PDB file of C-alpha atoms in Angstrom:
ATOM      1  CA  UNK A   1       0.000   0.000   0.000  1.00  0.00           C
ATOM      2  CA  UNK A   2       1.521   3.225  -0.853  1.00  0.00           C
ATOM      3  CA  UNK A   3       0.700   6.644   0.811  1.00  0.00           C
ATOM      4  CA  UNK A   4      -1.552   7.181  -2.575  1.00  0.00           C
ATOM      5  CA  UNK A   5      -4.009   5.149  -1.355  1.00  0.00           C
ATOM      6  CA  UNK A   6      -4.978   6.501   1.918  1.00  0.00           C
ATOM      7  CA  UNK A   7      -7.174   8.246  -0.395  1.00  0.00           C
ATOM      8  CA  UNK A   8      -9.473   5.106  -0.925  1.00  0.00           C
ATOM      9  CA  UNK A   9     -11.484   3.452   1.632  1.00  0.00           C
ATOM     10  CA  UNK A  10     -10.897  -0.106   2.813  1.00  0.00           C
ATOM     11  CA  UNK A  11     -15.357  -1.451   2.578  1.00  0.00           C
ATOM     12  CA  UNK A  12     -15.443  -2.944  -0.759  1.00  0.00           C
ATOM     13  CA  UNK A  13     -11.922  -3.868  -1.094  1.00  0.00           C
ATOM     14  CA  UNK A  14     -12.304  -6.122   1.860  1.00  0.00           C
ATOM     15  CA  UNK A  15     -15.206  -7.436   1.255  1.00  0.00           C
ATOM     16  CA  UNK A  16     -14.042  -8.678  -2.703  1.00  0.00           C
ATOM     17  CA  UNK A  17     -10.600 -10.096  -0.205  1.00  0.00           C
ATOM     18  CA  UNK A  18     -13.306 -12.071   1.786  1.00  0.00           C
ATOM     19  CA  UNK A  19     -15.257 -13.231  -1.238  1.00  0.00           C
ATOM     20  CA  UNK A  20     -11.952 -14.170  -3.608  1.00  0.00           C
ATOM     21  CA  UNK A  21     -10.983 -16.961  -0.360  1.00  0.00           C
ATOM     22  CA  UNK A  22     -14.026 -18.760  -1.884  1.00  0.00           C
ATOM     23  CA  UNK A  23     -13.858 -17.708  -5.522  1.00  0.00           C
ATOM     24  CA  UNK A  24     -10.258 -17.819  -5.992  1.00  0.00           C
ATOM     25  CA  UNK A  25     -10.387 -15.130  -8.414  1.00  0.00           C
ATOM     26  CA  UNK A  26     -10.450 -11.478  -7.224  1.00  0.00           C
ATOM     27  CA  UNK A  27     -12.275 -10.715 -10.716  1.00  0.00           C
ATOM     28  CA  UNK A  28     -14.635 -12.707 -10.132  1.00  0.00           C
ATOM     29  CA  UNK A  29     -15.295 -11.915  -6.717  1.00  0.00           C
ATOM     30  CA  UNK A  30     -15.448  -8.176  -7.569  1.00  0.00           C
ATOM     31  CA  UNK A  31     -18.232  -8.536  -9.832  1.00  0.00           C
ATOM     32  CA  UNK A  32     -20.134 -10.842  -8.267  1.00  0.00           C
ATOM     33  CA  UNK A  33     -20.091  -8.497  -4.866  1.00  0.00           C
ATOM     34  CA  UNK A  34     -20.805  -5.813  -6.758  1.00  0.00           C
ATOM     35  CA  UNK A  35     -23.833  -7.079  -8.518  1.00  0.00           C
ATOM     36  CA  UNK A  36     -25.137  -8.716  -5.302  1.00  0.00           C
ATOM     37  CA  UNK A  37     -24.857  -5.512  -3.894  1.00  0.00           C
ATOM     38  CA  UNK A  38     -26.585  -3.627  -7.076  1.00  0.00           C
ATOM     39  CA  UNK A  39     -29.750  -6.030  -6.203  1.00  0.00           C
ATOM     40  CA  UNK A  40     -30.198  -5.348  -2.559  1.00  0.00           C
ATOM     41  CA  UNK A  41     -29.482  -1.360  -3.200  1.00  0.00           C
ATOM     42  CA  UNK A  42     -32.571  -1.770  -5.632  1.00  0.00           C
ATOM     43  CA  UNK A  43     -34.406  -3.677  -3.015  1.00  0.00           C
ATOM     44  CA  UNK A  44     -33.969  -1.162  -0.559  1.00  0.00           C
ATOM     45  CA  UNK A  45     -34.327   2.102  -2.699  1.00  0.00           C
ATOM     46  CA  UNK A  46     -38.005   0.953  -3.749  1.00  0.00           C
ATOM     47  CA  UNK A  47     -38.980   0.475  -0.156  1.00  0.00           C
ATOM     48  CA  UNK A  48     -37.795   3.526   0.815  1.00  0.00           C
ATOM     49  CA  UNK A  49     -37.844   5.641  -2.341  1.00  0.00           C
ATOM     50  CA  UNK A  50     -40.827   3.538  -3.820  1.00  0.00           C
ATOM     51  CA  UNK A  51     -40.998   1.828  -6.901  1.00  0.00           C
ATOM     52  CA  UNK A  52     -40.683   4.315  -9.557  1.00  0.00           C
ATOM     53  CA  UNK A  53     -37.161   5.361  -8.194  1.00  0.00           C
ATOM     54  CA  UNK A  54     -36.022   1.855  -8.080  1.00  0.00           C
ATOM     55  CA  UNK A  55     -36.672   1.413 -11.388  1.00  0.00           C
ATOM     56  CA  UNK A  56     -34.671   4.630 -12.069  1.00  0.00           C
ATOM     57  CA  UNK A  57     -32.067   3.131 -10.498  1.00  0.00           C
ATOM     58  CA  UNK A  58     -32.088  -0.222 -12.918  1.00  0.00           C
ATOM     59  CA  UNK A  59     -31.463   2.187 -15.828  1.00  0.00           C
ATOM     60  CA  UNK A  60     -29.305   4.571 -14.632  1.00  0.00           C
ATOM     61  CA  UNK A  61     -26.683   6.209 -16.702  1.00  0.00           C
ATOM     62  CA  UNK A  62     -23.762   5.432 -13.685  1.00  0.00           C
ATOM     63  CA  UNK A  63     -25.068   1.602 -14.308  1.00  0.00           C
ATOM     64  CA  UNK A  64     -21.693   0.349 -15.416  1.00  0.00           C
ATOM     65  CA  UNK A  65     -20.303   1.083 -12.206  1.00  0.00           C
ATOM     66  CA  UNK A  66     -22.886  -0.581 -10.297  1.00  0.00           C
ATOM     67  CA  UNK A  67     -21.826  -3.957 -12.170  1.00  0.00           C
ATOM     68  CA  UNK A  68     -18.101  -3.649 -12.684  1.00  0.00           C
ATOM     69  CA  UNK A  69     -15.518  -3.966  -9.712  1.00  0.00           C
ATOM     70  CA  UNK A  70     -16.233  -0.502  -8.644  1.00  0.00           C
ATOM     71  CA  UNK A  71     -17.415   0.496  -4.424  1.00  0.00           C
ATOM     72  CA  UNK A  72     -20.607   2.301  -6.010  1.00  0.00           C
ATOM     73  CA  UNK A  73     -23.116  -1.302  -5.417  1.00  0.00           C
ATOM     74  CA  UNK A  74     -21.892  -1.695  -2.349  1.00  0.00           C
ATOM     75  CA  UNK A  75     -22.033   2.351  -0.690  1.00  0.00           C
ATOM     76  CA  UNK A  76     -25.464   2.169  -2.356  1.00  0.00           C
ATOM     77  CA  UNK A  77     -26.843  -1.252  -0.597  1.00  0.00           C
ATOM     78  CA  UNK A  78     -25.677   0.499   2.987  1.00  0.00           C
ATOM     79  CA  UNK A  79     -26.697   3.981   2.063  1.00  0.00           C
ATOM     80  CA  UNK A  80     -30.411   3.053   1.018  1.00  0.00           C
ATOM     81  CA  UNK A  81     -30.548   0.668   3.610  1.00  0.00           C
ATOM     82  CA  UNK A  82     -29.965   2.798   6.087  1.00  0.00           C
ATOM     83  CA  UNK A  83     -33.122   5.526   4.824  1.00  0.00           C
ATOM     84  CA  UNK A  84     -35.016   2.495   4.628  1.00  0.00           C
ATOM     85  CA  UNK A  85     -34.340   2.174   8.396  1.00  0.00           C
ATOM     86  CA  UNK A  86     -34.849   5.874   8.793  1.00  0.00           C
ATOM     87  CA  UNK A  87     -37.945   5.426   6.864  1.00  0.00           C
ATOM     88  CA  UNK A  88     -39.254   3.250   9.603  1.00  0.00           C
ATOM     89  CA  UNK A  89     -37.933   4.795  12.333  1.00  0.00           C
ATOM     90  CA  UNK A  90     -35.363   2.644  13.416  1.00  0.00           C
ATOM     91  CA  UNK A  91     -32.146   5.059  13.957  1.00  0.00           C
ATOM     92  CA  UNK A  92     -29.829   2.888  15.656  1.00  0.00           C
ATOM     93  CA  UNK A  93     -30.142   0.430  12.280  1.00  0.00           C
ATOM     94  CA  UNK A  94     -29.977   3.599  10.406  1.00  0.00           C
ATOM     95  CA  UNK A  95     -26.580   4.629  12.115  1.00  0.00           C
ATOM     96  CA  UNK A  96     -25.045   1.024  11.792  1.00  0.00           C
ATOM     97  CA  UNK A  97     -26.166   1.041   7.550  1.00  0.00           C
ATOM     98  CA  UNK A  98     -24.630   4.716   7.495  1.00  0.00           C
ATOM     99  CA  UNK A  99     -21.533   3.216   8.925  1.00  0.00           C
ATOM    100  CA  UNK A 100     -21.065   0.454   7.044  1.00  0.00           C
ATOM    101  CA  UNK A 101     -21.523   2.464   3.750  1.00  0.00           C
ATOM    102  CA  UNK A 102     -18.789   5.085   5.428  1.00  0.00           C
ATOM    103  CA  UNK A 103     -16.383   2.222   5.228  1.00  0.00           C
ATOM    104  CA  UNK A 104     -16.741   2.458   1.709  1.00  0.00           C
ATOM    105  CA  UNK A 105     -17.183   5.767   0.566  1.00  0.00           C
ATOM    106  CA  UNK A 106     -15.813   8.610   2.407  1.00  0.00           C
ATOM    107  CA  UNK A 107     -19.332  10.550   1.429  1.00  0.00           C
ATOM    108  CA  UNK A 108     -20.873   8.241   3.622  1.00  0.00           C
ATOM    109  CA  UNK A 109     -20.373  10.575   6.841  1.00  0.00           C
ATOM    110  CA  UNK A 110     -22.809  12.960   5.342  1.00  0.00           C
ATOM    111  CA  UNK A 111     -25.299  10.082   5.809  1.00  0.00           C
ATOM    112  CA  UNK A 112     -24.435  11.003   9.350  1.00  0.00           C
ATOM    113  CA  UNK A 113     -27.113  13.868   9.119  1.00  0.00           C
ATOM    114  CA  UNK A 114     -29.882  11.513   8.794  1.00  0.00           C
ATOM    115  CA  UNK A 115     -29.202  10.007  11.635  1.00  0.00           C
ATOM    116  CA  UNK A 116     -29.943  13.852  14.377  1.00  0.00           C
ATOM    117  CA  UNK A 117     -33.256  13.961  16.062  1.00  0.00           C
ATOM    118  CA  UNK A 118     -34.065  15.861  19.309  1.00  0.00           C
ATOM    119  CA  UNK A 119     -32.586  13.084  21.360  1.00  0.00           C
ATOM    120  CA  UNK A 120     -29.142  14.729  21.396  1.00  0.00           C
ATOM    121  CA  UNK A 121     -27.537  12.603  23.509  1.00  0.00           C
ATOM    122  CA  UNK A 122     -28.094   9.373  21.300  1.00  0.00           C
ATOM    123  CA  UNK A 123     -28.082  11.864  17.922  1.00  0.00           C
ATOM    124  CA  UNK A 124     -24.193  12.440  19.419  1.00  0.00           C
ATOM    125  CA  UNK A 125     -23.589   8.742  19.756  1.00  0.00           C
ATOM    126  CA  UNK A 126     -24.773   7.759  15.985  1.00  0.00           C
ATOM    127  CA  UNK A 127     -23.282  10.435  14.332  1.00  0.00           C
ATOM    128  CA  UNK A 128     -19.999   9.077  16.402  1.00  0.00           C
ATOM    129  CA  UNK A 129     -20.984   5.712  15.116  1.00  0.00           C
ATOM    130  CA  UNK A 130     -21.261   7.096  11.227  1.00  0.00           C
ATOM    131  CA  UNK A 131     -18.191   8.885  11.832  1.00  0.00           C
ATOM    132  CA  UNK A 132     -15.976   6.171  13.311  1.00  0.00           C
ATOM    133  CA  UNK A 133     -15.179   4.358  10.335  1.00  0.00           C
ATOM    134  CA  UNK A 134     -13.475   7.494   8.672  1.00  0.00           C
ATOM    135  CA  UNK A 135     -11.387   8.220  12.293  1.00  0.00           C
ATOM    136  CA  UNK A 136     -10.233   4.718  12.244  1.00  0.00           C
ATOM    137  CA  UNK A 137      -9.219   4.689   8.683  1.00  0.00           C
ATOM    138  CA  UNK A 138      -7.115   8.419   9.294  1.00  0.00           C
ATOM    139  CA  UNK A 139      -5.374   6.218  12.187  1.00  0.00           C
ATOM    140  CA  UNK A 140      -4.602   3.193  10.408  1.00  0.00           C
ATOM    141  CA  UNK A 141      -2.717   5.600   7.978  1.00  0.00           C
ATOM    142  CA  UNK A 142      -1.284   7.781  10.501  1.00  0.00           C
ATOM    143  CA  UNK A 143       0.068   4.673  11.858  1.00  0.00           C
ATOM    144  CA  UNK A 144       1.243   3.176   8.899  1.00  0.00           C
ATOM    145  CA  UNK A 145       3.015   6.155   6.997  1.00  0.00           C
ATOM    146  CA  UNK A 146       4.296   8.810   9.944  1.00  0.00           C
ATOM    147  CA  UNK A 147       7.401   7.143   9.637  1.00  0.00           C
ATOM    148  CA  UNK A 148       7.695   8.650   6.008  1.00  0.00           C
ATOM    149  CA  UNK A 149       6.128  11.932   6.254  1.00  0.00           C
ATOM    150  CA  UNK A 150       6.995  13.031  10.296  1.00  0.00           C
ATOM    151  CA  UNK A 151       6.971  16.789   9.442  1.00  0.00           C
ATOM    152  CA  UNK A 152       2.896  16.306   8.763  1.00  0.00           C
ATOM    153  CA  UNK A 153       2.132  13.765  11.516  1.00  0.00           C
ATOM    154  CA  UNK A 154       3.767  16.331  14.391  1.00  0.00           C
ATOM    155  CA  UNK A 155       1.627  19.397  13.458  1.00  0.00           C
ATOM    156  CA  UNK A 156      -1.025  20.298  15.733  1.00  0.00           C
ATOM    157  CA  UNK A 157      -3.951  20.012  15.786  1.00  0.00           C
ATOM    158  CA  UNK A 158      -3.083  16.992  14.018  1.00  0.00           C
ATOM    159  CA  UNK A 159      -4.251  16.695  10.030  1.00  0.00           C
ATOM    160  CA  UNK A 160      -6.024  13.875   7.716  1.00  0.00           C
ATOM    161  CA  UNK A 161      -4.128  11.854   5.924  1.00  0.00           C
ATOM    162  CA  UNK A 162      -7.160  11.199   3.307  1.00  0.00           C
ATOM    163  CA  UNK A 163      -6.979  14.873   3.075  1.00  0.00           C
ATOM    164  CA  UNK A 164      -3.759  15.206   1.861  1.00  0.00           C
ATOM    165  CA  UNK A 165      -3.648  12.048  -0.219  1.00  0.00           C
ATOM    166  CA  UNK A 166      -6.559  13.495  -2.222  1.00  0.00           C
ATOM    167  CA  UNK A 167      -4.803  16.814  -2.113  1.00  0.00           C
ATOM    168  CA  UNK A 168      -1.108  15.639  -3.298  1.00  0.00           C
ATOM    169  CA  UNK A 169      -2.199  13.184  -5.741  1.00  0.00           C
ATOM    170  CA  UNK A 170      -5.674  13.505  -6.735  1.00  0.00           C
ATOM    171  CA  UNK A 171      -5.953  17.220  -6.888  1.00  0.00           C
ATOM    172  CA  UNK A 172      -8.744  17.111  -4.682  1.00  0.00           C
ATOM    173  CA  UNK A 173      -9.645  20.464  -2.645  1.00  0.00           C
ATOM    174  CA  UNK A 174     -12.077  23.552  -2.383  1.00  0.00           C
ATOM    175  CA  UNK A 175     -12.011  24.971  -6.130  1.00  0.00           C
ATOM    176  CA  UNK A 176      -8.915  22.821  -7.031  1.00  0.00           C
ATOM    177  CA  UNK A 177     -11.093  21.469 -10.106  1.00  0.00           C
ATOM    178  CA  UNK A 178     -12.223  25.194 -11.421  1.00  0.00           C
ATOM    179  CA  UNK A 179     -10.222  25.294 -14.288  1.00  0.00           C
ATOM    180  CA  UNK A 180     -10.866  26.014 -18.051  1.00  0.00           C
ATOM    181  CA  UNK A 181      -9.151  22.521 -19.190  1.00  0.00           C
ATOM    182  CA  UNK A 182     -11.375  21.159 -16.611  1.00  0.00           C
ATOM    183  CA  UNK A 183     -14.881  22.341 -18.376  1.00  0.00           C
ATOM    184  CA  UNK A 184     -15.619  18.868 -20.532  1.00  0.00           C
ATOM    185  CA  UNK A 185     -15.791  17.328 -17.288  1.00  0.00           C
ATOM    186  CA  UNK A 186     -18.093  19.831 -15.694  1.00  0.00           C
ATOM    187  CA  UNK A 187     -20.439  19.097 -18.743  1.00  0.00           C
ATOM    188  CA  UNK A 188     -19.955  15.525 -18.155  1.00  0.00           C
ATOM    189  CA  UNK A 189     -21.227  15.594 -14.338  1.00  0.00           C
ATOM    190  CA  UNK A 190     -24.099  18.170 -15.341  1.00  0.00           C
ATOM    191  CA  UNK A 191     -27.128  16.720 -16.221  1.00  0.00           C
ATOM    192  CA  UNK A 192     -27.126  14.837 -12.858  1.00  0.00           C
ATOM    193  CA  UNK A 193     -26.271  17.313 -10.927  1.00  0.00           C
ATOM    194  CA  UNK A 194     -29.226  19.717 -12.633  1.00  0.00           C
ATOM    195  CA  UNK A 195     -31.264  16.596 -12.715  1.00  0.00           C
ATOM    196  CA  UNK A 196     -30.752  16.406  -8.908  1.00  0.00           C
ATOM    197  CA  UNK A 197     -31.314  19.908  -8.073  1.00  0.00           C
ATOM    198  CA  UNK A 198     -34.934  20.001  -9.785  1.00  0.00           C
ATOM    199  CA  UNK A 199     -35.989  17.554  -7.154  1.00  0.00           C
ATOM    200  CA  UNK A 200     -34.742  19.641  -3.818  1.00  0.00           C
ATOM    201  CA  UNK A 201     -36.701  20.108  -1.017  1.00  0.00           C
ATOM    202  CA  UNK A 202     -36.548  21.565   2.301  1.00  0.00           C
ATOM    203  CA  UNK A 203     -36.605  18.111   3.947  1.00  0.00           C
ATOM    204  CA  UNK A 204     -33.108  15.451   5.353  1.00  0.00           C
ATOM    205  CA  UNK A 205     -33.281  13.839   2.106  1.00  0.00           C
ATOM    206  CA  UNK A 206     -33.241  17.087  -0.317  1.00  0.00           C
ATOM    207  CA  UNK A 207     -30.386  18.605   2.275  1.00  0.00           C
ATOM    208  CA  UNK A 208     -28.786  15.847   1.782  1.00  0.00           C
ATOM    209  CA  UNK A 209     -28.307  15.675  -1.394  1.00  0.00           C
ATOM    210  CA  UNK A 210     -27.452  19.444  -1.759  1.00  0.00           C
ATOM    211  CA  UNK A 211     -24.976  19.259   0.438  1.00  0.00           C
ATOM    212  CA  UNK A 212     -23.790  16.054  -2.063  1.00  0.00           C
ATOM    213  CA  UNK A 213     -23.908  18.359  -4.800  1.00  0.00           C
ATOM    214  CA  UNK A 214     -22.181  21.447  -3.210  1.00  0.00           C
ATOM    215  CA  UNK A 215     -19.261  18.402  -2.140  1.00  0.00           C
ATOM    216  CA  UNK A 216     -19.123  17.694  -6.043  1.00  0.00           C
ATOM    217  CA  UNK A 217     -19.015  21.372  -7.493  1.00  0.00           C
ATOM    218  CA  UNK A 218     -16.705  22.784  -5.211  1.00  0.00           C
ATOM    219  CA  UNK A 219     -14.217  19.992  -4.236  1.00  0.00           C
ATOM    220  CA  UNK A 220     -14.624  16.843  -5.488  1.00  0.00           C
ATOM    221  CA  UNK A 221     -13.633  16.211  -8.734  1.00  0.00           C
ATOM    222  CA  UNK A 222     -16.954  16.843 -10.935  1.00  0.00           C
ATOM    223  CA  UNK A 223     -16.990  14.017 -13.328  1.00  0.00           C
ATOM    224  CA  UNK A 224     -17.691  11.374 -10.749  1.00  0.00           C
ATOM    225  CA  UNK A 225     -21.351  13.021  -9.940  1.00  0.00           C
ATOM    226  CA  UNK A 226     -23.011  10.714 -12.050  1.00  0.00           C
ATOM    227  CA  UNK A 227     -22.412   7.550  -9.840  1.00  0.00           C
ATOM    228  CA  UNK A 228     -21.826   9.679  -6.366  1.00  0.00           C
ATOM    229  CA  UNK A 229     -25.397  11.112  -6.906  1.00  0.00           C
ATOM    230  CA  UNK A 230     -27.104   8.014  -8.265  1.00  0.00           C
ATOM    231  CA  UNK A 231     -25.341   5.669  -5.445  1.00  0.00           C
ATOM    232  CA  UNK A 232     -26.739   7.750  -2.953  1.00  0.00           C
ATOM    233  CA  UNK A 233     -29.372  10.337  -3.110  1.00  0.00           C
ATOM    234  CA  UNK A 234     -33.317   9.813  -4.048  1.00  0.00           C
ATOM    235  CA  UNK A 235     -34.060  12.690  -5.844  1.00  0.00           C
ATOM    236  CA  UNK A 236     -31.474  12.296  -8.786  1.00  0.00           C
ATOM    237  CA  UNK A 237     -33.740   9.006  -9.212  1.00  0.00           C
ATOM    238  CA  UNK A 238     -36.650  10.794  -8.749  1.00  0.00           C
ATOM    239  CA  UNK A 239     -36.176  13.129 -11.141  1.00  0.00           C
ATOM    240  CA  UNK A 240     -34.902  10.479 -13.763  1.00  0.00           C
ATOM    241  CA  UNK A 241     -38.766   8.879 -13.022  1.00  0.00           C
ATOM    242  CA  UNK A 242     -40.237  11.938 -13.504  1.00  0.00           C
ATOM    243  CA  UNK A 243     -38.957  12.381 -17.367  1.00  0.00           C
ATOM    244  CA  UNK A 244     -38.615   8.565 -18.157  1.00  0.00           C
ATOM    245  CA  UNK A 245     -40.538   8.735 -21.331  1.00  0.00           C
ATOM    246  CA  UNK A 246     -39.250  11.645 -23.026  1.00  0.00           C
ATOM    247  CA  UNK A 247     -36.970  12.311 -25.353  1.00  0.00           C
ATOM    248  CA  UNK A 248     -34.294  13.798 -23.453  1.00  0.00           C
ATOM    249  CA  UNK A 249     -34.236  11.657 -20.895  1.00  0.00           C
ATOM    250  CA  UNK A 250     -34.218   8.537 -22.884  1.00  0.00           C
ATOM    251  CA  UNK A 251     -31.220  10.254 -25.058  1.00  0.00           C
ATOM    252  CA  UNK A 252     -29.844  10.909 -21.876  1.00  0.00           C
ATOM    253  CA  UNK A 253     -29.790   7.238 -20.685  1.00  0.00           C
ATOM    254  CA  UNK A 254     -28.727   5.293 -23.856  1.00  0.00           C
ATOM    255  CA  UNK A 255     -26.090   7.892 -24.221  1.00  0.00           C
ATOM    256  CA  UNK A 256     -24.518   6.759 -21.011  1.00  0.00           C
ATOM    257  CA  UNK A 257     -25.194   3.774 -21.053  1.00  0.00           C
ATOM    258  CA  UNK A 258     -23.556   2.832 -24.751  1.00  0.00           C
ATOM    259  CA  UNK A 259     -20.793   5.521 -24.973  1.00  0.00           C
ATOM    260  CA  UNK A 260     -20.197   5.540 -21.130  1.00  0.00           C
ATOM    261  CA  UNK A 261     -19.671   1.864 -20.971  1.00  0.00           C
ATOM    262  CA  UNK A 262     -17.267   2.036 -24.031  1.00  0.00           C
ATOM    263  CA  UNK A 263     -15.812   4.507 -22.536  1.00  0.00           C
ATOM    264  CA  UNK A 264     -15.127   3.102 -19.112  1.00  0.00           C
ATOM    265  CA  UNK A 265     -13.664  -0.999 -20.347  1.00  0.00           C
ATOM    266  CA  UNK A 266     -11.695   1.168 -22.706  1.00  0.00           C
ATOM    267  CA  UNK A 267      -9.971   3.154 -20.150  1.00  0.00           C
ATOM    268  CA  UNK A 268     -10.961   6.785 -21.094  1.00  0.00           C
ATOM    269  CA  UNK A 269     -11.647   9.502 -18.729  1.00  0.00           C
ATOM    270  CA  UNK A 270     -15.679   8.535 -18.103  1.00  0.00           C
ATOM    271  CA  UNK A 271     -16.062   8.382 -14.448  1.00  0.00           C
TER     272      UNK A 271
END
């Protein structure tokens, strides 16, 4: 493991190790884990999101990464479990499914928010429980690469270690990604994010997702909003529902999904 890689979160990866003991071929483990995961994520979007969404969802333009050996199956399964157990009231489920996706995604503390209710005591202890996965994964680096970078570890108060690996080799920071050479990918990540943002509301779920969209616009880099939106937040399926049968939309959707997919086995910057 190098020190590139603290930007990447250990969930899926693990899991595909786990799976590939029985398989004995990390390939094949990948996929199958991912498509396993791509089923229950459907599952639990329609009982939460109803069934319209999770139909969405089965034609989504980000579908290629919810069947190749990427984390996006697996961040969705926990993620829409856990509003399915907010749906029904059950927080401390809720927390644990926010958690678990958090080990895959580091996105997955926003889930945190869904998680607050006037209890504050308990809201304190899941958000803790959301959080821990991303505290534990900062350690585990700290731990592993202070040895090569001692000038970082011994500033105070002490700094991420995902931070900077997204920083130093990903180029990841607050307007980092505003740049002309930058605008294809802008225009690649736009119709979900606009798709997204005509579904807002003034409710956890439409907060939710702005605050997913703000994440992608001003730090993140843009081009992955496609799969970050549609792995995680109802309206952007909601709003694909909506506009199913028109043109657009259906341009929209075989676009991705036949130049997208070539795209993606062949290597080329659709992410």
């Amino acid at each position: 493991m190098s020190e590139s890689d603290c930007a990447f979160f250990p969930g899926y990866p693990l899991v595909v190790r786990w799976v590939a003991a029985v398989t004995g071929n990390v390939v094949v483990a990948g996929v199958l884990v991912s498509n396993a995961a791509f089923v229950g994520a459907v599952a639990q979007l329609g009982a939460c999101g109803g069934r319209a969404a999770a139909v969405a969802l089965c034609i989504s333009p980000a579908s290629v990464f919810f069947s190749t050996c990427y984390a996006e199956s697996l961040f969705a399964l926990f993620a829409f479990a856990g509003l399915n157990c907010r749906h029904r009231r059950e927080q401390w489920k809720a927390a644990i499914a926010f958690a678990a996706a958090a080990t895959v995604r580091s996105n997955g503390c926003l889930l945190a928010a869904f998680v607050v209710t006037l209890d504050l005591p308990a809201s304190l202890v899941r958000v803790g429980i959301v959080a821990l996965p991303g505290l534990v994964h900062d350690a585990l680096n700290r731990a592993r690469f202070c040895a090569v970078a001692p000038r970082f570890c011994a500033k105070w108060p002490p700094r991420s270690f995902y931070r900077r690996a997204q920083r130093r080799y990903w180029n990841v920071g607050l307007l980092r990604y505003w740049r002309l050479r930058q605008l294809p990918n802008f225009c690649l990540g736009a119709p979900a994010i606009a798709l997204s943002a005509s579904k807002l509301t003034f409710s956890p779920i439409g907060l939710h997702c702005a605050a997913t969209i703000l994440l992608l616009l001003l730090v993140a880099h843009v081009q992955i909003s496609t799969r970050v939106l549609a792995a995680s937040t109802i309206p952007f399926h909601a709003a694909i529902a909506d506009r199913l049968t028109t043109p657009p939309m259906l341009l929209y959707l075989v676009a991705f999904a036949v130049f997208g997919t070539a795209a993606h086995v062949n290597f080329l910057p659709f992410t």
